[in-house]
Amino acid sequence: MEEKLFTSYIPDFIDHCRIERKLANNTIKSYENFLAKFTDFLNKYPNLTPQNFSTHILWEYRLALENRKLENSTQMYYLLAVRNLLKYLAENDIQCLSPEKIKLPHKIEQKEMSILTINEINKLTEAINTTTQRGIRDRAILETFLSTGIRLSELVGLDVIKIGKEQEELEVFIKGKGRKIRTIYFSKNALFLIQKYLLTRNDTCPALFVTKHKGKIERIKPRTIQALIDKYANKAELHDVTPHSLRRFFAINLLKNGANLRIAQ
């Protein structure tokens, strides 16, 4: 019987994540996006089987990621996706490179050890009073960080988005670092909170998240978001909570653990 190509197992892995592991749609789409890039790389190895995927080819892939001038943290997401694919193959008794061969950069692993826990995230969200317009806005901002993995500068730049009634997810194209276009996915809970926040507004500012400054409604500033995160972190007695740590929580849970990022309402 002819051996299946390495890339032919990727749809099987995606189906496994969707059907057996019941992962969130955001998680599924993130795997698909990262593994699509991996598939593009493997086109130079047209007859590659899982058994022939070697440490040399893995190293070539890491070099390809480095040559794209991606940040170490972004490279980690690509590598974690491949590592979970290898775990899936091993669990199904398909001979392949050990997932443990994919080592993360030392600095990244140090950061990973200080990642926020789900309990800490719940404490952070519970510190927000959502009976006020500001509280609803702040909760929507936090959920946007958690459901999309967006950068602070990207979040500040978001404009008002149209959300359908009972819409469960939304795909948005944004200009990321280096003005590169990338896709982010809003969860059902994020969309619910954003819609709830937008219903409290009666201004014409195009920004998704706004603040009032000297009587004028204007686009929220990065320092305002950092200040509100500091306020709720202090209230929840948490330390080292930043927009970047929220983004890291999203990425690690999404890819390494395959977690469904549903946190307490």
PDB file of C-alpha atoms in Angstrom:
ATOM      1  CA  MET A   1       0.000   0.000   0.000  1.00  0.00           C
ATOM      2  CA  GLU A   2       1.339   3.404  -0.972  1.00  0.00           C
ATOM      3  CA  GLU A   3       2.317   5.599   1.948  1.00  0.00           C
ATOM      4  CA  LYS A   4       0.378   8.819   2.398  1.00  0.00           C
ATOM      5  CA  LEU A   5       2.181  12.096   1.957  1.00  0.00           C
ATOM      6  CA  PHE A   6       2.914  14.131   5.066  1.00  0.00           C
ATOM      7  CA  THR A   7       0.714  17.024   3.952  1.00  0.00           C
ATOM      8  CA  SER A   8      -2.260  14.698   3.344  1.00  0.00           C
ATOM      9  CA  TYR A   9      -2.537  14.160   7.102  1.00  0.00           C
ATOM     10  CA  ILE A  10      -3.142  17.850   7.781  1.00  0.00           C
ATOM     11  CA  PRO A  11      -6.876  17.765   6.831  1.00  0.00           C
ATOM     12  CA  ASP A  12      -7.201  14.659   9.046  1.00  0.00           C
ATOM     13  CA  PHE A  13      -5.607  16.566  11.914  1.00  0.00           C
ATOM     14  CA  ILE A  14      -7.962  19.516  11.378  1.00  0.00           C
ATOM     15  CA  ASP A  15     -10.972  17.171  11.366  1.00  0.00           C
ATOM     16  CA  HIS A  16      -9.672  15.564  14.564  1.00  0.00           C
ATOM     17  CA  CYS A  17      -9.465  18.986  16.224  1.00  0.00           C
ATOM     18  CA  ARG A  18     -12.960  19.897  15.073  1.00  0.00           C
ATOM     19  CA  ILE A  19     -14.831  16.617  15.667  1.00  0.00           C
ATOM     20  CA  GLU A  20     -13.030  14.763  18.435  1.00  0.00           C
ATOM     21  CA  ARG A  21     -11.425  17.558  20.407  1.00  0.00           C
ATOM     22  CA  LYS A  22     -14.320  19.985  19.848  1.00  0.00           C
ATOM     23  CA  LEU A  23     -11.968  22.964  19.617  1.00  0.00           C
ATOM     24  CA  ALA A  24     -13.251  26.467  19.045  1.00  0.00           C
ATOM     25  CA  ASN A  25     -13.568  27.775  15.484  1.00  0.00           C
ATOM     26  CA  ASN A  26     -10.861  30.363  16.249  1.00  0.00           C
ATOM     27  CA  THR A  27      -8.520  27.537  17.213  1.00  0.00           C
ATOM     28  CA  ILE A  28      -9.311  25.567  14.074  1.00  0.00           C
ATOM     29  CA  LYS A  29      -8.719  28.554  11.799  1.00  0.00           C
ATOM     30  CA  SER A  30      -5.434  29.376  13.499  1.00  0.00           C
ATOM     31  CA  TYR A  31      -4.204  25.808  12.926  1.00  0.00           C
ATOM     32  CA  GLU A  32      -5.310  26.000   9.297  1.00  0.00           C
ATOM     33  CA  ASN A  33      -3.507  29.300   8.729  1.00  0.00           C
ATOM     34  CA  PHE A  34      -0.225  28.249  10.320  1.00  0.00           C
ATOM     35  CA  LEU A  35      -0.219  24.817   8.703  1.00  0.00           C
ATOM     36  CA  ALA A  36      -1.031  26.310   5.294  1.00  0.00           C
ATOM     37  CA  LYS A  37       2.323  28.119   5.470  1.00  0.00           C
ATOM     38  CA  PHE A  38       3.952  24.862   6.518  1.00  0.00           C
ATOM     39  CA  THR A  39       2.374  23.128   3.506  1.00  0.00           C
ATOM     40  CA  ASP A  40       3.733  25.828   1.192  1.00  0.00           C
ATOM     41  CA  PHE A  41       7.211  25.185   2.580  1.00  0.00           C
ATOM     42  CA  LEU A  42       6.880  21.420   2.060  1.00  0.00           C
ATOM     43  CA  ASN A  43       6.097  21.888  -1.644  1.00  0.00           C
ATOM     44  CA  LYS A  44       9.861  21.633  -2.207  1.00  0.00           C
ATOM     45  CA  TYR A  45       9.641  18.067  -0.870  1.00  0.00           C
ATOM     46  CA  PRO A  46       6.881  16.686  -3.161  1.00  0.00           C
ATOM     47  CA  ASN A  47       7.074  13.037  -2.054  1.00  0.00           C
ATOM     48  CA  LEU A  48       7.625  13.578   1.658  1.00  0.00           C
ATOM     49  CA  THR A  49       6.005  11.091   4.032  1.00  0.00           C
ATOM     50  CA  PRO A  50       5.765  11.458   7.832  1.00  0.00           C
ATOM     51  CA  GLN A  51       8.514   8.850   8.190  1.00  0.00           C
ATOM     52  CA  ASN A  52      10.870  10.991   6.100  1.00  0.00           C
ATOM     53  CA  PHE A  53      10.227  14.275   7.867  1.00  0.00           C
ATOM     54  CA  SER A  54      13.627  14.708   9.492  1.00  0.00           C
ATOM     55  CA  THR A  55      15.365  17.068  11.863  1.00  0.00           C
ATOM     56  CA  HIS A  56      17.179  18.460   8.814  1.00  0.00           C
ATOM     57  CA  ILE A  57      13.888  19.418   7.133  1.00  0.00           C
ATOM     58  CA  LEU A  58      12.643  20.835  10.430  1.00  0.00           C
ATOM     59  CA  TRP A  59      15.780  22.968  10.626  1.00  0.00           C
ATOM     60  CA  GLU A  60      15.216  24.153   7.046  1.00  0.00           C
ATOM     61  CA  TYR A  61      11.702  25.205   8.059  1.00  0.00           C
ATOM     62  CA  ARG A  62      13.017  27.132  11.044  1.00  0.00           C
ATOM     63  CA  LEU A  63      15.487  28.892   8.764  1.00  0.00           C
ATOM     64  CA  ALA A  64      12.640  29.763   6.379  1.00  0.00           C
ATOM     65  CA  LEU A  65      10.695  31.307   9.255  1.00  0.00           C
ATOM     66  CA  GLU A  66      13.774  33.241  10.345  1.00  0.00           C
ATOM     67  CA  ASN A  67      14.349  34.502   6.802  1.00  0.00           C
ATOM     68  CA  ARG A  68      10.815  35.918   6.786  1.00  0.00           C
ATOM     69  CA  LYS A  69      12.034  38.171   9.633  1.00  0.00           C
ATOM     70  CA  LEU A  70       9.260  37.000  11.924  1.00  0.00           C
ATOM     71  CA  GLU A  71       9.462  37.769  15.624  1.00  0.00           C
ATOM     72  CA  ASN A  72      10.519  34.866  17.844  1.00  0.00           C
ATOM     73  CA  SER A  73       7.060  34.804  19.398  1.00  0.00           C
ATOM     74  CA  THR A  74       5.418  34.545  15.953  1.00  0.00           C
ATOM     75  CA  GLN A  75       7.825  31.786  14.894  1.00  0.00           C
ATOM     76  CA  MET A  76       6.809  29.928  18.033  1.00  0.00           C
ATOM     77  CA  TYR A  77       3.162  29.823  16.899  1.00  0.00           C
ATOM     78  CA  TYR A  78       4.163  28.201  13.605  1.00  0.00           C
ATOM     79  CA  LEU A  79       6.329  25.649  15.392  1.00  0.00           C
ATOM     80  CA  LEU A  80       3.675  24.818  17.973  1.00  0.00           C
ATOM     81  CA  ALA A  81       1.197  24.061  15.195  1.00  0.00           C
ATOM     82  CA  VAL A  82       3.647  21.599  13.618  1.00  0.00           C
ATOM     83  CA  ARG A  83       4.425  20.078  17.013  1.00  0.00           C
ATOM     84  CA  ASN A  84       0.734  19.403  17.649  1.00  0.00           C
ATOM     85  CA  LEU A  85       0.429  17.869  14.187  1.00  0.00           C
ATOM     86  CA  LEU A  86       3.289  15.496  15.052  1.00  0.00           C
ATOM     87  CA  LYS A  87       1.604  14.669  18.380  1.00  0.00           C
ATOM     88  CA  TYR A  88      -1.539  13.725  16.478  1.00  0.00           C
ATOM     89  CA  LEU A  89       0.424  11.426  14.162  1.00  0.00           C
ATOM     90  CA  ALA A  90       2.234   9.771  17.077  1.00  0.00           C
ATOM     91  CA  GLU A  91      -1.041   9.215  18.944  1.00  0.00           C
ATOM     92  CA  ASN A  92      -2.365   7.436  15.858  1.00  0.00           C
ATOM     93  CA  ASP A  93       0.690   5.162  15.614  1.00  0.00           C
ATOM     94  CA  ILE A  94       1.983   6.852  12.470  1.00  0.00           C
ATOM     95  CA  GLN A  95       5.762   6.790  12.460  1.00  0.00           C
ATOM     96  CA  CYS A  96       7.091  10.329  12.436  1.00  0.00           C
ATOM     97  CA  LEU A  97       9.599  12.680  13.992  1.00  0.00           C
ATOM     98  CA  SER A  98       9.116  12.979  17.747  1.00  0.00           C
ATOM     99  CA  PRO A  99       7.204  16.164  18.694  1.00  0.00           C
ATOM    100  CA  GLU A 100       9.823  16.721  21.386  1.00  0.00           C
ATOM    101  CA  LYS A 101      12.352  17.437  18.642  1.00  0.00           C
ATOM    102  CA  ILE A 102      10.678  20.816  18.167  1.00  0.00           C
ATOM    103  CA  LYS A 103      12.351  22.940  20.798  1.00  0.00           C
ATOM    104  CA  LEU A 104      11.269  26.494  21.459  1.00  0.00           C
ATOM    105  CA  PRO A 105      13.842  29.278  21.814  1.00  0.00           C
ATOM    106  CA  HIS A 106      15.053  29.563  25.419  1.00  0.00           C
ATOM    107  CA  LYS A 107      13.746  33.109  25.840  1.00  0.00           C
ATOM    108  CA  ILE A 108      10.332  32.085  24.558  1.00  0.00           C
ATOM    109  CA  GLU A 109      10.145  29.149  26.977  1.00  0.00           C
ATOM    110  CA  GLN A 110      10.991  31.502  29.834  1.00  0.00           C
ATOM    111  CA  LYS A 111       8.127  33.762  28.789  1.00  0.00           C
ATOM    112  CA  GLU A 112       5.860  30.762  28.473  1.00  0.00           C
ATOM    113  CA  MET A 113       6.464  29.835  32.113  1.00  0.00           C
ATOM    114  CA  SER A 114       5.067  33.204  33.229  1.00  0.00           C
ATOM    115  CA  ILE A 115       1.898  32.965  31.169  1.00  0.00           C
ATOM    116  CA  LEU A 116      -1.341  34.014  32.834  1.00  0.00           C
ATOM    117  CA  THR A 117      -3.624  31.192  33.956  1.00  0.00           C
ATOM    118  CA  ILE A 118      -7.319  30.883  33.129  1.00  0.00           C
ATOM    119  CA  ASN A 119      -8.110  31.503  36.804  1.00  0.00           C
ATOM    120  CA  GLU A 120      -6.135  34.740  36.676  1.00  0.00           C
ATOM    121  CA  ILE A 121      -7.921  35.790  33.497  1.00  0.00           C
ATOM    122  CA  ASN A 122     -11.249  35.099  35.189  1.00  0.00           C
ATOM    123  CA  LYS A 123     -10.207  37.214  38.179  1.00  0.00           C
ATOM    124  CA  LEU A 124      -9.248  40.011  35.793  1.00  0.00           C
ATOM    125  CA  THR A 125     -12.595  39.968  33.996  1.00  0.00           C
ATOM    126  CA  GLU A 126     -14.553  39.723  37.241  1.00  0.00           C
ATOM    127  CA  ALA A 127     -12.872  42.924  38.424  1.00  0.00           C
ATOM    128  CA  ILE A 128     -14.723  44.884  35.713  1.00  0.00           C
ATOM    129  CA  ASN A 129     -18.073  46.463  36.571  1.00  0.00           C
ATOM    130  CA  THR A 130     -20.129  45.885  33.425  1.00  0.00           C
ATOM    131  CA  THR A 131     -23.138  47.876  34.648  1.00  0.00           C
ATOM    132  CA  THR A 132     -21.538  51.059  33.272  1.00  0.00           C
ATOM    133  CA  GLN A 133     -20.716  52.087  29.705  1.00  0.00           C
ATOM    134  CA  ARG A 134     -17.012  52.287  30.533  1.00  0.00           C
ATOM    135  CA  GLY A 135     -17.095  48.854  32.128  1.00  0.00           C
ATOM    136  CA  ILE A 136     -18.840  47.366  29.093  1.00  0.00           C
ATOM    137  CA  ARG A 137     -16.199  48.964  26.863  1.00  0.00           C
ATOM    138  CA  ASP A 138     -13.337  47.696  29.005  1.00  0.00           C
ATOM    139  CA  ARG A 139     -14.747  44.170  29.092  1.00  0.00           C
ATOM    140  CA  ALA A 140     -15.121  44.239  25.305  1.00  0.00           C
ATOM    141  CA  ILE A 141     -11.504  45.400  24.955  1.00  0.00           C
ATOM    142  CA  LEU A 142     -10.271  42.583  27.182  1.00  0.00           C
ATOM    143  CA  GLU A 143     -12.282  39.960  25.319  1.00  0.00           C
ATOM    144  CA  THR A 144     -10.957  41.300  22.010  1.00  0.00           C
ATOM    145  CA  PHE A 145      -7.398  40.757  23.232  1.00  0.00           C
ATOM    146  CA  LEU A 146      -8.233  37.256  24.438  1.00  0.00           C
ATOM    147  CA  SER A 147     -10.177  36.068  21.398  1.00  0.00           C
ATOM    148  CA  THR A 148      -7.987  37.515  18.634  1.00  0.00           C
ATOM    149  CA  GLY A 149      -4.416  37.739  19.955  1.00  0.00           C
ATOM    150  CA  ILE A 150      -4.347  41.274  18.567  1.00  0.00           C
ATOM    151  CA  ARG A 151      -1.512  43.710  19.282  1.00  0.00           C
ATOM    152  CA  LEU A 152      -2.202  46.878  21.258  1.00  0.00           C
ATOM    153  CA  SER A 153      -1.491  49.145  18.278  1.00  0.00           C
ATOM    154  CA  GLU A 154      -3.774  47.030  16.075  1.00  0.00           C
ATOM    155  CA  LEU A 155      -6.613  47.141  18.606  1.00  0.00           C
ATOM    156  CA  VAL A 156      -6.378  50.926  18.877  1.00  0.00           C
ATOM    157  CA  GLY A 157      -6.605  51.157  15.085  1.00  0.00           C
ATOM    158  CA  LEU A 158      -9.784  49.079  14.762  1.00  0.00           C
ATOM    159  CA  ASP A 159     -12.824  50.822  13.305  1.00  0.00           C
ATOM    160  CA  VAL A 160     -16.479  50.068  14.023  1.00  0.00           C
ATOM    161  CA  ILE A 161     -17.482  46.679  12.631  1.00  0.00           C
ATOM    162  CA  LYS A 162     -20.912  45.481  11.538  1.00  0.00           C
ATOM    163  CA  ILE A 163     -22.126  42.528  13.568  1.00  0.00           C
ATOM    164  CA  GLY A 164     -25.156  40.461  12.601  1.00  0.00           C
ATOM    165  CA  LYS A 165     -27.727  39.363  15.145  1.00  0.00           C
ATOM    166  CA  GLU A 166     -26.528  36.258  17.026  1.00  0.00           C
ATOM    167  CA  GLN A 167     -23.402  36.174  14.842  1.00  0.00           C
ATOM    168  CA  GLU A 168     -21.012  33.547  16.223  1.00  0.00           C
ATOM    169  CA  GLU A 169     -17.731  34.627  14.635  1.00  0.00           C
ATOM    170  CA  LEU A 170     -16.207  37.299  12.462  1.00  0.00           C
ATOM    171  CA  GLU A 171     -13.105  37.406  10.293  1.00  0.00           C
ATOM    172  CA  VAL A 172     -11.403  40.800   9.968  1.00  0.00           C
ATOM    173  CA  PHE A 173      -8.372  41.791   7.896  1.00  0.00           C
ATOM    174  CA  ILE A 174      -6.031  44.254   9.594  1.00  0.00           C
ATOM    175  CA  LYS A 175      -2.684  45.855   8.899  1.00  0.00           C
ATOM    176  CA  GLY A 176      -0.229  44.314  11.325  1.00  0.00           C
ATOM    177  CA  LYS A 177       3.415  44.923  12.083  1.00  0.00           C
ATOM    178  CA  GLY A 178       5.317  46.194   9.059  1.00  0.00           C
ATOM    179  CA  ARG A 179       1.955  47.076   7.453  1.00  0.00           C
ATOM    180  CA  LYS A 180       1.435  43.431   6.515  1.00  0.00           C
ATOM    181  CA  ILE A 181      -2.164  42.328   6.107  1.00  0.00           C
ATOM    182  CA  ARG A 182      -3.219  39.557   8.472  1.00  0.00           C
ATOM    183  CA  THR A 183      -6.473  37.976   9.621  1.00  0.00           C
ATOM    184  CA  ILE A 184      -7.948  37.974  13.108  1.00  0.00           C
ATOM    185  CA  TYR A 185     -11.025  36.110  14.299  1.00  0.00           C
ATOM    186  CA  PHE A 186     -13.504  37.441  16.842  1.00  0.00           C
ATOM    187  CA  SER A 187     -15.201  34.882  19.080  1.00  0.00           C
ATOM    188  CA  LYS A 188     -18.933  34.779  19.733  1.00  0.00           C
ATOM    189  CA  ASN A 189     -18.416  36.254  23.201  1.00  0.00           C
ATOM    190  CA  ALA A 190     -16.227  39.071  21.874  1.00  0.00           C
ATOM    191  CA  LEU A 191     -18.857  39.953  19.260  1.00  0.00           C
ATOM    192  CA  PHE A 192     -21.611  39.920  21.894  1.00  0.00           C
ATOM    193  CA  LEU A 193     -19.669  42.303  24.140  1.00  0.00           C
ATOM    194  CA  ILE A 194     -18.671  44.617  21.280  1.00  0.00           C
ATOM    195  CA  GLN A 195     -22.260  44.803  20.067  1.00  0.00           C
ATOM    196  CA  LYS A 196     -23.438  45.516  23.622  1.00  0.00           C
ATOM    197  CA  TYR A 197     -20.855  48.303  23.863  1.00  0.00           C
ATOM    198  CA  LEU A 198     -21.758  49.822  20.490  1.00  0.00           C
ATOM    199  CA  LEU A 199     -25.405  50.006  21.547  1.00  0.00           C
ATOM    200  CA  THR A 200     -24.368  52.363  24.366  1.00  0.00           C
ATOM    201  CA  ARG A 201     -22.796  54.844  21.937  1.00  0.00           C
ATOM    202  CA  ASN A 202     -24.457  57.663  20.034  1.00  0.00           C
ATOM    203  CA  ASP A 203     -21.371  59.318  18.554  1.00  0.00           C
ATOM    204  CA  THR A 204     -20.098  59.343  14.968  1.00  0.00           C
ATOM    205  CA  CYS A 205     -16.445  58.498  15.685  1.00  0.00           C
ATOM    206  CA  PRO A 206     -15.348  55.686  13.331  1.00  0.00           C
ATOM    207  CA  ALA A 207     -13.115  54.054  15.966  1.00  0.00           C
ATOM    208  CA  LEU A 208     -14.303  50.803  17.496  1.00  0.00           C
ATOM    209  CA  PHE A 209     -13.137  51.791  20.970  1.00  0.00           C
ATOM    210  CA  VAL A 210     -13.361  55.412  22.044  1.00  0.00           C
ATOM    211  CA  THR A 211     -12.765  57.622  25.061  1.00  0.00           C
ATOM    212  CA  LYS A 212     -13.859  61.080  26.086  1.00  0.00           C
ATOM    213  CA  HIS A 213     -11.132  63.736  26.214  1.00  0.00           C
ATOM    214  CA  LYS A 214     -11.875  67.384  27.020  1.00  0.00           C
ATOM    215  CA  GLY A 215     -15.510  66.844  26.126  1.00  0.00           C
ATOM    216  CA  LYS A 216     -14.723  65.235  22.757  1.00  0.00           C
ATOM    217  CA  ILE A 217     -15.201  61.592  21.754  1.00  0.00           C
ATOM    218  CA  GLU A 218     -12.010  60.277  20.178  1.00  0.00           C
ATOM    219  CA  ARG A 219     -10.182  57.058  19.374  1.00  0.00           C
ATOM    220  CA  ILE A 220      -8.858  55.402  22.506  1.00  0.00           C
ATOM    221  CA  LYS A 221      -5.085  55.719  23.036  1.00  0.00           C
ATOM    222  CA  PRO A 222      -2.627  52.928  23.878  1.00  0.00           C
ATOM    223  CA  ARG A 223      -1.762  54.492  27.236  1.00  0.00           C
ATOM    224  CA  THR A 224      -5.458  54.552  28.170  1.00  0.00           C
ATOM    225  CA  ILE A 225      -5.763  50.829  27.479  1.00  0.00           C
ATOM    226  CA  GLN A 226      -2.612  50.075  29.465  1.00  0.00           C
ATOM    227  CA  ALA A 227      -3.955  52.184  32.347  1.00  0.00           C
ATOM    228  CA  LEU A 228      -7.291  50.349  32.428  1.00  0.00           C
ATOM    229  CA  ILE A 229      -5.534  46.971  32.352  1.00  0.00           C
ATOM    230  CA  ASP A 230      -3.319  48.119  35.250  1.00  0.00           C
ATOM    231  CA  LYS A 231      -6.408  49.246  37.185  1.00  0.00           C
ATOM    232  CA  TYR A 232      -8.213  45.909  36.880  1.00  0.00           C
ATOM    233  CA  ALA A 233      -5.027  43.910  37.483  1.00  0.00           C
ATOM    234  CA  ASN A 234      -4.442  45.806  40.718  1.00  0.00           C
ATOM    235  CA  LYS A 235      -8.063  45.281  41.731  1.00  0.00           C
ATOM    236  CA  ALA A 236      -7.674  41.545  41.063  1.00  0.00           C
ATOM    237  CA  GLU A 237      -4.285  41.521  42.859  1.00  0.00           C
ATOM    238  CA  LEU A 238      -2.458  40.343  39.742  1.00  0.00           C
ATOM    239  CA  HIS A 239       1.034  41.305  38.583  1.00  0.00           C
ATOM    240  CA  ASP A 240       2.684  41.804  35.194  1.00  0.00           C
ATOM    241  CA  VAL A 241      -0.559  41.983  33.218  1.00  0.00           C
ATOM    242  CA  THR A 242      -0.006  43.813  29.924  1.00  0.00           C
ATOM    243  CA  PRO A 243      -1.549  43.768  26.434  1.00  0.00           C
ATOM    244  CA  HIS A 244       1.383  41.584  25.391  1.00  0.00           C
ATOM    245  CA  SER A 245       0.797  39.071  28.204  1.00  0.00           C
ATOM    246  CA  LEU A 246      -2.862  38.836  27.127  1.00  0.00           C
ATOM    247  CA  ARG A 247      -1.735  38.174  23.565  1.00  0.00           C
ATOM    248  CA  ARG A 248       0.676  35.527  24.812  1.00  0.00           C
ATOM    249  CA  PHE A 249      -2.124  33.877  26.823  1.00  0.00           C
ATOM    250  CA  PHE A 250      -4.190  33.669  23.640  1.00  0.00           C
ATOM    251  CA  ALA A 251      -1.366  32.188  21.570  1.00  0.00           C
ATOM    252  CA  ILE A 252      -0.088  29.614  24.050  1.00  0.00           C
ATOM    253  CA  ASN A 253      -3.531  28.311  24.978  1.00  0.00           C
ATOM    254  CA  LEU A 254      -4.691  28.331  21.389  1.00  0.00           C
ATOM    255  CA  LEU A 255      -1.805  26.386  19.903  1.00  0.00           C
ATOM    256  CA  LYS A 256       0.086  24.532  22.612  1.00  0.00           C
ATOM    257  CA  ASN A 257      -2.840  23.304  24.654  1.00  0.00           C
ATOM    258  CA  GLY A 258      -5.523  23.569  21.991  1.00  0.00           C
ATOM    259  CA  ALA A 259      -7.719  25.211  24.587  1.00  0.00           C
ATOM    260  CA  ASN A 260     -11.141  26.592  23.826  1.00  0.00           C
ATOM    261  CA  LEU A 261     -10.709  30.121  25.125  1.00  0.00           C
ATOM    262  CA  ARG A 262     -14.101  30.329  26.753  1.00  0.00           C
ATOM    263  CA  ILE A 263     -13.691  32.119  30.007  1.00  0.00           C
ATOM    264  CA  ALA A 264     -16.287  32.961  32.611  1.00  0.00           C
ATOM    265  CA  GLN A 265     -19.095  35.313  31.503  1.00  0.00           C
TER     266      GLN A 265
END
